[in-house]
Amino acid sequence: MRIEEIQLKGFGKWQDEVFRFAPGINVFAAPNEAGKSTLLQGIFAALYGLKRDYVKGARYLPEYEKYLPWHQGEYETIIRYELAGKSYRLHRILRKEREQARIFLDPEWTELTDIYMEDRRRERDFVEKHTGLTRSLFTDITWIRREPLTAAEHLVPALSSSEESNPEVHLMLAGLERDLTAIGKKERAENTLLGKAGALVVQKEAELAGAESAWGIIRQLTHQIAEREAERMELEQQRTRVLQRQQRIKTQEEAWNEKWQKSYSTPSSASDWQWWERTGASQEERQIHEEAQAALAGLSHLQVSEITETTEMDQAVDQERLLADYEKGVSLRKRWEEGNLQLARLAATTITAGSRRQARGDLPSKAARQSAWLWGGSGLLAVLGIAAAAADQTGLCIALLLLMAAVAGVAWRKGRSRGIEQKRNQEIFAQAEELQSLQEELRRLENELRELVLAWDAPDWESFAAKREELLNRQRSFESNQLKAQLSRKGAEAQIMNRWGEQLRELLEQEQRVRLREYEHFRAEEQRIEERMQHVREQMARANGEMAAHDTVPVAKARGEYEEAVAGLRQLQRKREALQTAREALQEALAEWNRDISPGINQEASNVLTQITGGAYRDVRMDPHEGFSIRVLEPSRQMVLEQEQCSTGTQDQLYLAQRLSLAHQVSQQTEPLPLFFDDHFVHYDDERLRKALAYIHELSAEHQIFLFTCQERELHILERLLRFSDRHFVHTLG
């Protein structure tokens, strides 16, 4: 058998790692914690899975929890190996209780999974069918380690050959062992046929005893159930009446809550008072409502009725008209003042133009002097006109301004040439027209303002403003008196309604206390009835349960089942005795044959130990009856030593001789198996290590070797041996 490649998609620290192996020696040299042991366990898991051998249940090895994938994924491996000239690809997903395994034939990838049947562990033993070795036997033989064999009792059939012994003996012995294991040794065991049969006898005996006394108990229980049923029906009727009364109280509670909420709100209409009178629960409550309505009806309305609706409307109309006329008057005065200012600016402009013309000196001096006098007079008239406008003397202002315009016109005509004077005259006339238009506008504004003031019987604007203020004050006083009257009435109404609400709530609280006491009484009664009904139901359920338990198996049927169980137990006991007798006979015959296979294994182990120790130890013996325990002959004293009596290094070499001799014996039945060394040479001295590695190098011609080490000396020794061959490879981890 040769392992070509393994893919560890999820196993311990390895994730999506691929390892390809040489057909000879594969050396894995790396420090501790680099993953060497994880890789070795991954190879075994890829070949055989992680379930235990020789057990009925699907119990897993401790390695399942130890090598859980670090990346929290699933166990998954793919391994390719060659055996008997065929190449196989085995894919495993080691999901607990739902393990998946598929095997293909390379290179065509023809699936062969369904050819292999599942065993009692729901495992398809692909490699076991190929090599004839279970996982325990495979690791016992191929894994060279410092531990005793774990499946030595199952190893002898694997060492036999058709020429040396009859394999049917081992098949028969294995079948007898399976049957005896299934039957079991003790009647109290839980998972054996004998234990189950004994438990069945005890059960049927108890059922028979119960069935015999069931009829009297059933009659008594039936009478009790009838009595409890009558009591239950009576309690049901009582509870219905109590619940009806509680429901009435809840309805009253809802109406009471509505009244309580509305007692804080003032009835605003006749329909509200009608509702209170309609829902009144007592004569006392209705009397409270009547007194409140009578008090409200007797309130005085004099403070509000003194001012009639017509007066209120007239006052509102006068106030609105007064305010509108006042706003209009303010607007007229503003426009009048703005017009006077504009008139003054226009007069000043005319005076300035005449002065500028006089200063030019383009007329004769006499004309200039006349013009100057004329312009000076027009300026004086303009000043007088502005003063008259400021003193509200509109007529005088207009006359002075007209005179000023005439004088200015004469001065203008005398100060300019004829063409210039004509042009200036046009400008003066335009200004005069503008002045006249402005004066007319001012007169119109004065007339409108006078008419507005006179409409309110006021001689002037100041009197009109004072009259407006008096009217506004009177209106404010009226509104204040009206508001006081309304507030007085509302206060009286509030007092009446507060007294009504307090009296009503006091009465409602009395009703609530009475209702709560009544409700608590019914609640206690309901709880008492419910507790009694629960007790009655429990008694009925217990009685029915007891009846069902006693009524399941009739007496005749229980007696027949008991006798059948006793007969089955006796039959199993007789069968077990017969199987034990047959097994003892076959074991005795097989023991005779075992004495014949020991010489070959012992000779092979002696040859291995002789080469490794350089002849220091030559004779080795292994006892198949004691788990192939090892004994060695000490040459100098000729003493037989148990393995535990030797040094640590010698014990390791004895384990090596044991495993290699067994591997040699098994390989004769199939083909050479791979050998695994996991830091096995730690206690070897340098000389024996060189000899051991030289011997392993010889073995690599037939066996594939996997050597895991954390030391450099194995590499130094093997370097000379592996240098000239491509059948070997040194792998690097980490």
XYZ file of C-alpha atoms in Angstrom:
734
model
C 0.000 0.000 0.000
C 1.334 3.449 -0.923
C -0.204 6.807 0.050
C 0.218 9.281 -2.784
C -1.448 12.486 -1.551
C -3.639 13.905 1.192
C -5.699 17.101 1.235
C -6.602 18.393 4.703
C -9.424 20.827 4.002
C -10.241 21.022 7.700
C -8.318 19.111 10.370
C -6.832 20.719 13.475
C -4.539 23.570 12.472
C -4.439 22.458 8.825
C -6.865 24.121 6.460
C -6.809 23.659 2.671
C -3.341 22.070 2.813
C -2.072 19.501 0.282
C 0.764 17.038 0.980
C 2.264 14.759 -1.704
C 4.379 11.824 -0.586
C 7.340 10.002 -2.071
C 7.187 6.210 -2.416
C 10.214 5.742 -0.137
C 11.122 7.737 2.965
C 9.200 10.935 3.737
C 10.929 12.994 6.413
C 9.006 15.706 8.261
C 11.531 17.700 10.321
C 10.012 20.586 12.280
C 9.923 21.887 15.857
C 7.168 21.036 18.295
C 3.690 22.528 17.664
C 4.422 22.660 13.921
C 1.621 20.205 13.133
C 3.477 16.894 12.645
C 1.214 14.854 14.926
C -1.858 16.589 13.459
C -0.760 15.520 9.963
C -0.232 11.922 11.162
C -3.680 11.802 12.804
C -5.128 13.377 9.659
C -3.765 10.473 7.565
C -5.365 7.896 9.884
C -8.660 9.856 9.936
C -8.671 10.146 6.136
C -8.191 6.366 5.796
C -10.498 5.117 8.585
C -12.545 8.040 9.973
C -12.702 8.763 13.704
C -15.049 6.082 15.053
C -14.028 3.382 17.509
C -13.634 -0.243 16.455
C -15.284 -3.243 18.125
C -18.192 -1.325 19.668
C -21.867 -1.380 18.789
C -22.651 2.318 19.184
C -21.274 5.043 16.963
C -18.886 6.251 19.642
C -16.052 8.469 18.508
C -12.391 8.464 19.387
C -10.969 11.160 21.720
C -9.139 12.523 18.674
C -12.465 13.799 17.330
C -12.601 16.591 19.916
C -8.835 17.084 20.040
C -8.397 17.852 16.344
C -11.488 19.919 15.669
C -10.722 22.385 12.844
C -9.370 25.647 14.220
C -11.244 27.671 11.605
C -14.600 26.416 12.993
C -15.392 24.597 9.781
C -16.059 20.893 9.209
C -13.683 17.971 9.272
C -12.908 17.240 5.626
C -10.130 15.129 4.067
C -9.265 13.687 0.661
C -6.634 10.946 0.397
C -5.283 9.100 -2.652
C -3.603 5.732 -2.152
C -2.489 2.816 -4.308
C -3.202 -0.799 -3.388
C -3.011 -4.020 -5.396
C -2.240 -2.089 -8.562
C -5.309 0.181 -8.237
C -5.423 3.838 -7.277
C -8.240 5.057 -5.003
C -9.488 8.515 -4.043
C -11.290 8.579 -0.650
C -13.214 11.740 0.299
C -14.514 12.118 3.891
C -16.586 14.789 5.647
C -16.362 13.784 9.299
C -19.545 15.450 10.520
C -20.588 13.829 13.786
C -23.511 11.398 13.415
C -23.866 12.460 9.760
C -20.522 11.389 8.401
C -20.129 11.287 4.624
C -17.590 9.145 2.785
C -17.219 8.509 -0.956
C -14.568 6.467 -2.738
C -13.558 6.687 -6.407
C -11.307 4.651 -8.644
C -8.582 6.786 -10.259
C -7.960 8.017 -12.862
C -11.489 7.618 -14.253
C -13.117 8.721 -10.924
C -15.560 5.864 -11.096
C -17.522 5.935 -7.832
C -17.418 2.681 -5.843
C -19.156 3.867 -2.655
C -22.300 1.781 -2.948
C -20.285 -1.415 -3.385
C -19.292 -1.272 0.285
C -22.079 -1.976 2.790
C -22.429 -0.081 6.063
C -21.559 -1.891 9.293
C -23.333 -1.585 12.648
C -21.588 1.743 13.223
C -23.034 3.069 9.929
C -19.481 3.080 8.583
C -18.344 1.887 5.150
C -15.043 0.150 5.875
C -13.280 0.891 2.568
C -9.685 0.489 3.761
C -10.597 -2.404 6.078
C -11.957 -4.285 3.094
C -8.816 -3.469 1.079
C -6.220 -4.401 3.718
C -8.148 -6.764 5.991
C -7.200 -4.529 8.951
C -9.415 -2.426 11.172
C -8.262 1.014 12.244
C -7.020 -0.340 15.582
C -5.010 -3.116 13.897
C -3.670 -0.769 11.209
C -2.364 1.744 13.769
C -1.068 -1.055 16.045
C 1.052 -2.496 13.239
C 2.113 0.559 11.185
C 2.483 3.243 13.883
C 5.815 2.620 15.635
C 5.328 4.047 19.122
C 6.180 3.414 22.771
C 2.789 1.911 23.702
C 1.417 -1.630 24.018
C -0.872 -2.975 21.329
C -4.470 -1.814 21.738
C -6.162 -4.622 19.758
C -3.869 -7.576 20.386
C -6.778 -9.979 20.856
C -7.933 -9.222 17.285
C -4.472 -9.459 15.756
C -4.029 -13.228 15.561
C -6.556 -13.755 12.690
C -4.784 -11.051 10.707
C -1.469 -12.902 11.066
C -2.809 -16.215 9.772
C -2.594 -17.460 6.203
C -4.721 -19.969 4.356
C -1.755 -22.339 4.185
C -1.111 -22.296 7.933
C -4.639 -22.330 9.365
C -8.232 -22.584 8.345
C -9.676 -19.017 8.199
C -13.140 -20.484 8.787
C -12.081 -21.079 12.395
C -11.537 -17.362 12.907
C -14.796 -16.510 11.183
C -16.646 -18.964 13.377
C -14.920 -17.674 16.491
C -15.720 -14.100 15.552
C -19.347 -15.040 14.923
C -19.571 -16.800 18.295
C -18.027 -13.773 19.975
C -20.547 -11.468 18.350
C -23.462 -13.674 19.368
C -22.212 -13.964 22.962
C -21.668 -10.230 23.152
C -25.175 -9.625 21.855
C -26.664 -12.052 24.409
C -24.577 -10.690 27.305
C -23.429 -12.120 30.568
C -25.774 -10.600 33.160
C -29.540 -10.435 33.325
C -29.394 -6.882 34.725
C -27.455 -5.422 31.809
C -29.394 -2.803 29.878
C -28.170 -3.204 26.293
C -27.840 -7.004 25.938
C -30.453 -9.526 24.858
C -30.203 -11.347 28.169
C -30.604 -8.132 30.151
C -33.559 -7.083 28.047
C -35.157 -10.503 28.437
C -34.670 -10.394 32.221
C -36.087 -6.884 32.385
C -39.041 -8.050 30.290
C -39.744 -10.891 32.729
C -39.695 -8.483 35.674
C -41.940 -6.086 33.786
C -44.462 -8.739 32.778
C -44.516 -10.158 36.304
C -45.324 -6.686 37.648
C -47.962 -6.198 34.976
C -49.583 -9.498 35.902
C -49.650 -8.598 39.587
C -51.106 -5.216 38.724
C -53.732 -6.660 36.397
C -54.944 -9.105 39.071
C -55.671 -6.286 41.516
C -56.858 -3.810 38.871
C -60.536 -4.785 38.724
C -61.344 -4.012 42.335
C -59.454 -0.723 42.102
C -61.236 0.192 38.858
C -64.683 -0.300 40.418
C -63.719 1.885 43.365
C -62.270 4.557 41.108
C -65.387 4.573 38.909
C -67.574 5.302 41.920
C -65.254 8.097 43.016
C -65.252 9.652 39.557
C -69.068 9.702 39.447
C -69.233 11.474 42.817
C -66.589 14.013 41.761
C -68.391 14.668 38.474
C -71.639 15.530 40.283
C -69.763 17.843 42.613
C -67.985 19.453 39.659
C -71.273 20.215 37.876
C -72.676 21.847 41.019
C -69.541 23.965 41.365
C -69.786 24.955 37.698
C -73.305 26.311 38.287
C -72.174 28.253 41.351
C -69.258 29.739 39.458
C -71.549 30.791 36.582
C -73.801 32.693 38.987
C -70.799 34.376 40.640
C -69.341 35.372 37.263
C -72.675 36.880 36.195
C -72.746 39.010 39.333
C -69.141 40.073 38.740
C -70.023 41.030 35.191
C -72.879 43.215 36.431
C -70.491 44.917 38.832
C -68.006 45.517 35.979
C -70.793 47.080 33.898
C -71.694 49.333 36.837
C -67.983 50.110 37.189
C -67.797 51.288 33.580
C -70.817 53.558 34.058
C -69.326 54.836 37.319
C -66.011 55.636 35.591
C -67.859 57.593 32.918
C -69.743 59.565 35.584
C -66.556 60.178 37.538
C -64.787 61.578 34.473
C -67.745 63.760 33.513
C -68.093 65.077 37.059
C -65.019 67.219 36.348
C -66.688 68.746 33.244
C -69.401 71.421 33.435
C -72.646 70.443 31.643
C -72.889 72.889 28.743
C -76.345 72.124 27.363
C -79.767 70.843 28.278
C -78.932 67.434 26.781
C -76.018 67.119 29.233
C -78.329 67.725 32.203
C -80.834 65.275 30.750
C -78.066 62.636 30.594
C -77.233 63.183 34.269
C -80.897 62.946 35.263
C -81.340 59.790 33.147
C -78.268 58.025 34.583
C -78.928 59.006 38.175
C -78.598 55.851 40.269
C -80.405 57.214 43.330
C -82.848 59.909 44.421
C -80.028 61.642 46.271
C -78.006 61.972 43.074
C -80.982 63.327 41.106
C -81.628 65.889 43.844
C -78.015 67.148 43.491
C -78.595 67.728 39.766
C -81.895 69.575 40.351
C -80.366 71.912 42.942
C -77.483 72.779 40.629
C -79.819 73.589 37.706
C -82.022 75.757 39.917
C -79.011 77.707 41.173
C -77.805 78.316 37.629
C -81.240 79.502 36.530
C -81.371 82.039 39.403
C -78.196 83.866 38.466
C -78.665 87.635 37.773
C -77.987 88.873 34.257
C -78.272 92.642 34.991
C -74.614 93.409 34.503
C -74.712 92.005 31.051
C -78.211 93.168 29.983
C -77.667 96.908 30.821
C -76.077 97.412 27.490
C -78.440 96.381 24.729
C -77.460 94.699 21.572
C -78.373 97.865 19.515
C -76.164 100.070 21.658
C -73.355 97.622 21.299
C -73.720 97.710 17.535
C -73.941 101.581 17.454
C -70.899 101.851 19.665
C -69.054 99.446 17.435
C -70.136 101.412 14.299
C -69.177 104.880 15.825
C -65.838 103.550 16.909
C -65.073 102.095 13.513
C -66.153 105.331 11.653
C -64.191 107.549 14.043
C -61.053 105.520 13.598
C -61.478 105.533 9.807
C -61.979 109.384 9.710
C -59.025 109.893 12.007
C -56.773 107.835 9.770
C -58.055 109.785 6.745
C -57.355 113.134 8.506
C -53.830 112.083 9.387
C -53.248 111.209 5.745
C -54.634 114.610 4.562
C -52.433 116.572 7.004
C -49.395 114.653 5.945
C -50.039 115.390 2.277
C -50.735 119.114 3.100
C -47.430 119.470 4.962
C -45.540 117.752 2.165
C -47.162 120.199 -0.377
C -46.063 123.277 1.661
C -42.519 121.987 1.797
C -42.555 121.410 -1.964
C -43.919 124.999 -2.482
C -41.084 126.447 -0.384
C -38.462 124.512 -2.334
C -39.937 125.744 -5.637
C -39.821 129.396 -4.434
C -36.228 129.026 -3.313
C -35.306 127.644 -6.718
C -36.811 130.692 -8.443
C -34.859 133.125 -6.246
C -31.599 131.284 -6.850
C -32.075 131.394 -10.625
C -32.605 135.205 -10.565
C -29.478 135.766 -8.468
C -27.361 133.685 -10.756
C -28.580 135.662 -13.762
C -27.735 138.972 -12.083
C -24.209 137.811 -11.315
C -23.338 137.082 -14.928
C -23.116 140.790 -15.796
C -24.074 140.343 -19.452
C -26.624 143.353 -19.208
C -25.826 147.056 -18.899
C -25.145 148.249 -15.369
C -28.368 150.175 -15.082
C -30.359 147.225 -16.222
C -28.305 145.147 -13.895
C -29.116 147.382 -10.956
C -32.797 147.349 -11.845
C -32.670 143.624 -12.202
C -30.929 143.317 -8.865
C -33.624 145.383 -7.171
C -36.288 143.321 -8.836
C -34.658 140.036 -7.840
C -34.146 141.238 -4.332
C -37.799 142.148 -4.059
C -38.895 138.799 -5.414
C -36.658 137.048 -2.888
C -38.166 139.084 -0.051
C -41.647 138.162 -1.275
C -40.655 134.476 -1.366
C -39.442 134.596 2.230
C -42.651 136.281 3.336
C -44.693 133.633 1.473
C -42.819 130.793 3.242
C -43.423 132.484 6.602
C -47.123 132.808 5.833
C -47.301 129.131 4.853
C -45.660 128.154 8.101
C -48.246 130.267 9.998
C -51.146 128.490 8.224
C -51.991 131.742 6.300
C -52.661 130.048 3.031
C -54.239 132.981 1.189
C -51.491 135.432 2.080
C -48.888 132.850 1.141
C -50.412 132.383 -2.275
C -50.632 136.184 -2.924
C -47.023 136.770 -1.931
C -45.817 133.942 -4.046
C -47.739 135.226 -7.056
C -46.295 138.713 -6.542
C -42.845 137.212 -6.145
C -43.284 135.351 -9.389
C -44.316 138.562 -11.192
C -41.351 140.546 -9.882
C -39.004 137.735 -10.716
C -40.444 137.653 -14.214
C -39.749 141.392 -14.741
C -36.219 140.966 -13.438
C -35.704 138.073 -15.707
C -36.863 139.985 -18.745
C -34.562 142.883 -18.008
C -31.483 140.736 -17.331
C -31.392 138.704 -20.496
C -31.422 139.298 -24.150
C -34.628 139.029 -25.974
C -34.128 135.403 -27.049
C -32.916 134.376 -23.634
C -35.720 136.337 -21.933
C -38.310 134.558 -24.021
C -36.917 131.203 -23.041
C -36.735 132.211 -19.401
C -40.247 133.542 -19.500
C -41.426 130.120 -20.571
C -39.654 128.540 -17.613
C -41.100 131.171 -15.252
C -44.591 130.564 -16.599
C -44.125 126.799 -16.156
C -43.004 127.347 -12.547
C -45.923 129.718 -12.007
C -48.326 127.097 -13.311
C -46.768 124.480 -11.073
C -47.030 126.853 -8.116
C -50.643 127.551 -8.918
C -51.437 123.827 -9.265
C -49.693 123.154 -5.962
C -51.625 125.975 -4.277
C -54.912 124.595 -5.590
C -54.043 121.159 -4.234
C -53.232 122.668 -0.836
C -56.574 124.533 -0.778
C -58.410 121.292 -1.649
C -56.647 119.426 1.159
C -57.518 122.221 3.642
C -61.186 122.044 2.596
C -61.343 118.239 2.968
C -59.677 118.397 6.364
C -62.061 121.164 7.513
C -65.125 119.192 6.324
C -63.879 116.026 8.110
C -63.378 117.895 11.412
C -66.706 119.708 11.161
C -68.499 116.364 10.548
C -67.648 115.458 14.176
C -68.653 118.929 15.515
C -65.054 119.933 16.170
C -63.721 123.476 15.430
C -60.198 122.280 14.561
C -57.975 119.233 14.298
C -56.846 119.291 17.936
C -60.457 119.196 19.134
C -61.202 116.344 16.765
C -58.247 114.342 18.145
C -59.410 114.992 21.729
C -62.958 113.875 20.864
C -61.546 110.682 19.302
C -59.589 109.902 22.447
C -62.707 110.470 24.602
C -64.765 108.109 22.447
C -62.103 105.409 22.612
C -61.913 105.712 26.414
C -65.691 105.353 26.672
C -65.593 102.279 24.459
C -62.869 100.709 26.585
C -64.859 101.364 29.744
C -67.902 99.726 28.183
C -65.947 96.632 27.225
C -64.352 96.472 30.676
C -67.728 96.628 32.420
C -69.082 93.972 30.084
C -66.084 91.693 30.806
C -66.484 92.176 34.566
C -70.104 91.171 34.335
C -69.202 88.047 32.375
C -66.442 87.133 34.830
C -68.784 87.639 37.771
C -71.318 85.304 36.254
C -68.689 82.728 35.372
C -67.360 82.840 38.914
C -70.816 82.226 40.296
C -71.366 79.412 37.823
C -67.987 77.924 38.755
C -68.875 77.944 42.441
C -72.184 76.263 41.724
C -70.551 73.632 39.507
C -67.706 73.032 41.975
C -70.212 72.426 44.735
C -72.208 70.186 42.377
C -69.058 68.208 41.401
C -67.892 67.784 44.995
C -71.300 66.569 46.172
C -71.580 64.244 43.176
C -68.091 62.758 43.608
C -68.640 62.240 47.311
C -71.792 60.301 46.505
C -69.962 58.350 43.760
C -67.151 57.431 46.172
C -69.693 56.014 48.614
C -71.200 53.932 45.807
C -67.712 52.774 44.749
C -66.811 51.586 48.236
C -69.993 49.561 48.478
C -69.419 48.108 45.011
C -65.772 47.180 45.775
C -66.781 45.337 48.926
C -69.372 43.436 46.950
C -66.862 42.687 44.164
C -64.211 41.421 46.615
C -66.807 39.153 48.183
C -67.624 37.619 44.799
C -63.929 37.342 43.907
C -63.241 35.421 47.097
C -66.236 33.219 46.387
C -65.005 32.603 42.830
C -61.500 31.735 44.078
C -62.939 29.324 46.639
C -65.060 27.641 43.951
C -62.108 27.518 41.536
C -59.814 25.933 44.119
C -62.430 23.344 44.957
C -63.025 22.635 41.252
C -59.267 22.295 40.688
C -59.084 19.828 43.561
C -62.042 17.881 42.146
C -60.473 17.865 38.643
C -57.163 16.623 40.035
C -58.927 13.847 41.889
C -60.831 12.887 38.723
C -57.651 13.030 36.602
C -55.780 10.934 39.142
C -58.593 8.431 39.235
C -58.781 8.306 35.433
C -55.014 7.880 35.247
C -55.112 5.056 37.720
C -57.947 3.457 35.778
C -55.998 3.767 32.515
C -52.915 2.300 34.151
C -54.868 -0.646 35.532
C -57.019 -1.103 32.495
C -54.232 -1.334 29.863
C -53.575 -5.088 30.103
C -56.249 -7.685 30.915
C -55.336 -10.387 33.413
C -55.378 -13.221 30.869
C -53.216 -11.311 28.424
C -50.781 -10.244 31.163
C -50.410 -13.874 32.305
C -49.705 -15.050 28.759
C -47.091 -12.338 28.180
C -45.372 -13.181 31.468
C -45.113 -16.871 30.616
C -43.824 -15.978 27.122
C -41.144 -13.684 28.623
C -39.991 -16.421 31.036
C -39.720 -18.888 28.152
C -37.672 -16.381 26.104
C -35.269 -15.797 28.996
C -34.693 -19.517 29.491
C -34.101 -19.990 25.775
C -31.443 -17.229 25.771
C -29.750 -18.784 28.802
C -29.561 -22.169 27.063
C -28.256 -20.548 23.879
C -25.572 -18.659 25.797
C -24.379 -21.852 27.480
C -24.166 -23.574 24.080
C -22.246 -20.662 22.527
C -19.817 -20.539 25.446
C -19.107 -24.267 25.091
C -18.498 -23.877 21.334
C -16.272 -20.817 21.833
C -14.140 -22.567 24.454
C -13.634 -25.518 22.133
C -12.633 -23.290 19.201
C -10.333 -21.163 21.394
C -8.575 -24.285 22.609
C -8.071 -25.426 19.016
C -6.859 -21.948 17.999
C -4.446 -21.799 20.937
C -2.790 -24.930 19.595
C -2.376 -23.193 16.246
C -1.066 -19.976 17.863
C 1.885 -21.893 19.191
C 2.809 -22.596 15.592
C 2.840 -18.891 14.387
C 4.952 -17.547 17.259
C 8.333 -18.868 15.955
C 8.107 -16.875 12.720
C 7.197 -13.612 14.463
C 9.859 -14.138 17.123
C 12.521 -14.811 14.505
C 11.654 -11.651 12.588
C 11.693 -9.538 15.786
C 15.043 -11.043 16.781
C 16.548 -10.179 13.379
C 15.364 -6.574 13.648
C 16.696 -6.129 17.201
C 20.020 -7.741 16.249
C 20.596 -5.237 13.410
C 19.553 -2.218 15.479
C 21.602 -3.106 18.598
C 24.589 -4.386 16.661
C 24.189 -7.839 18.173
C 23.868 -6.647 21.800
C 20.454 -8.353 21.936
C 19.642 -11.318 19.710
C 16.704 -13.276 21.089
C 13.191 -11.828 21.379
C 9.990 -13.617 22.319
C 6.353 -12.413 21.985
C 3.397 -14.165 23.626
C 0.118 -13.954 21.590
C -1.832 -14.992 24.697
C -0.630 -11.911 26.619
C -1.165 -9.240 24.001
C 2.146 -10.010 22.246
C 4.074 -8.865 25.303
C 7.863 -8.783 24.721
C 10.663 -10.554 26.522
C 14.378 -10.405 25.669
C 17.399 -12.504 26.624
C 20.220 -10.484 28.228
C 23.374 -12.020 26.630
C 25.951 -11.421 29.346
C 24.010 -12.928 32.202
C 21.646 -15.052 30.107
C 18.669 -13.626 31.973
C 15.138 -13.317 30.526
C 14.006 -9.709 30.970
C 10.527 -8.281 30.679
C 10.287 -5.215 28.492
C 9.685 -2.954 31.525
C 12.989 -4.108 33.052
C 15.043 -2.710 30.180
C 16.343 0.835 29.710
C 14.187 3.440 28.025
C 16.127 3.285 24.795
C 16.036 -0.532 24.731
C 12.269 -0.482 25.373
C 11.839 1.759 22.332
C 13.896 -0.648 20.239
C 11.826 -3.605 21.472
C 8.640 -1.773 20.418
C 10.252 -1.170 17.033
C 11.163 -4.866 16.658
C 7.649 -5.885 17.728
C 5.872 -3.578 15.253
C 8.189 -4.384 12.332
C 7.885 -8.145 12.828
C 4.078 -7.886 12.960
C 4.057 -5.620 9.900
C 6.255 -8.103 8.053
C 3.914 -10.950 8.968
C 0.762 -9.053 7.900
C 2.365 -7.768 4.699
C 2.876 -11.352 3.566
C -0.923 -11.692 3.456
C -1.609 -8.550 1.372
C 1.239 -6.243 0.331
C 3.757 -4.011 2.205
C 2.092 -1.477 4.479
C 3.345 2.081 5.153
C 5.215 2.640 8.415
C 4.867 5.740 10.610
C 7.500 7.026 13.066
C 6.459 9.998 15.262
C 9.517 11.161 17.252
C 10.278 7.527 17.975
C 14.072 7.878 18.123
C 14.275 10.414 20.979
C 15.903 7.925 23.413
C 18.233 6.261 20.883
C 21.938 6.886 21.190
C 23.766 7.984 18.046
C 25.163 4.551 17.207
C 21.898 2.678 17.468
C 20.116 5.539 15.686
C 22.437 5.155 12.674
C 21.841 1.421 12.587
C 18.084 1.829 13.010
C 17.886 4.406 10.209
C 20.042 2.213 7.985
C 17.630 -0.643 8.564
C 14.652 1.655 7.836
C 16.385 2.720 4.641
C 16.501 -0.938 3.629
C 12.812 -1.299 4.505
C 11.933 1.680 2.273
C 12.608 -0.501 -0.749
C 9.314 -2.284 0.066
C 7.524 -0.074 2.605
C 6.593 3.587 2.365
C 8.093 5.374 5.396
C 6.738 8.458 7.200
C 9.298 9.797 9.689
C 8.289 12.752 11.898
C 11.031 14.310 14.027
C 11.760 17.524 15.886
C 15.555 16.934 15.928
C 18.237 17.588 13.349
C 20.345 14.443 13.888
C 17.923 12.202 11.978
C 18.265 14.550 8.998
C 22.058 14.526 9.200
C 22.153 10.727 9.236
C 19.525 10.259 6.531
C 21.069 12.896 4.272
C 23.813 10.478 3.224
C 21.285 7.713 2.638
C 18.728 9.780 0.696
C 21.129 11.862 -1.333
C 21.292 9.715 -4.449
C 17.658 8.580 -4.775
C 14.498 10.333 -5.978
C 12.290 7.874 -4.072
C 12.689 9.923 -0.897
C 11.715 13.459 0.050
C 12.256 15.846 2.956
C 9.111 17.879 3.698
C 9.078 21.275 5.378
C 6.259 22.219 7.771
C 5.414 25.746 8.892
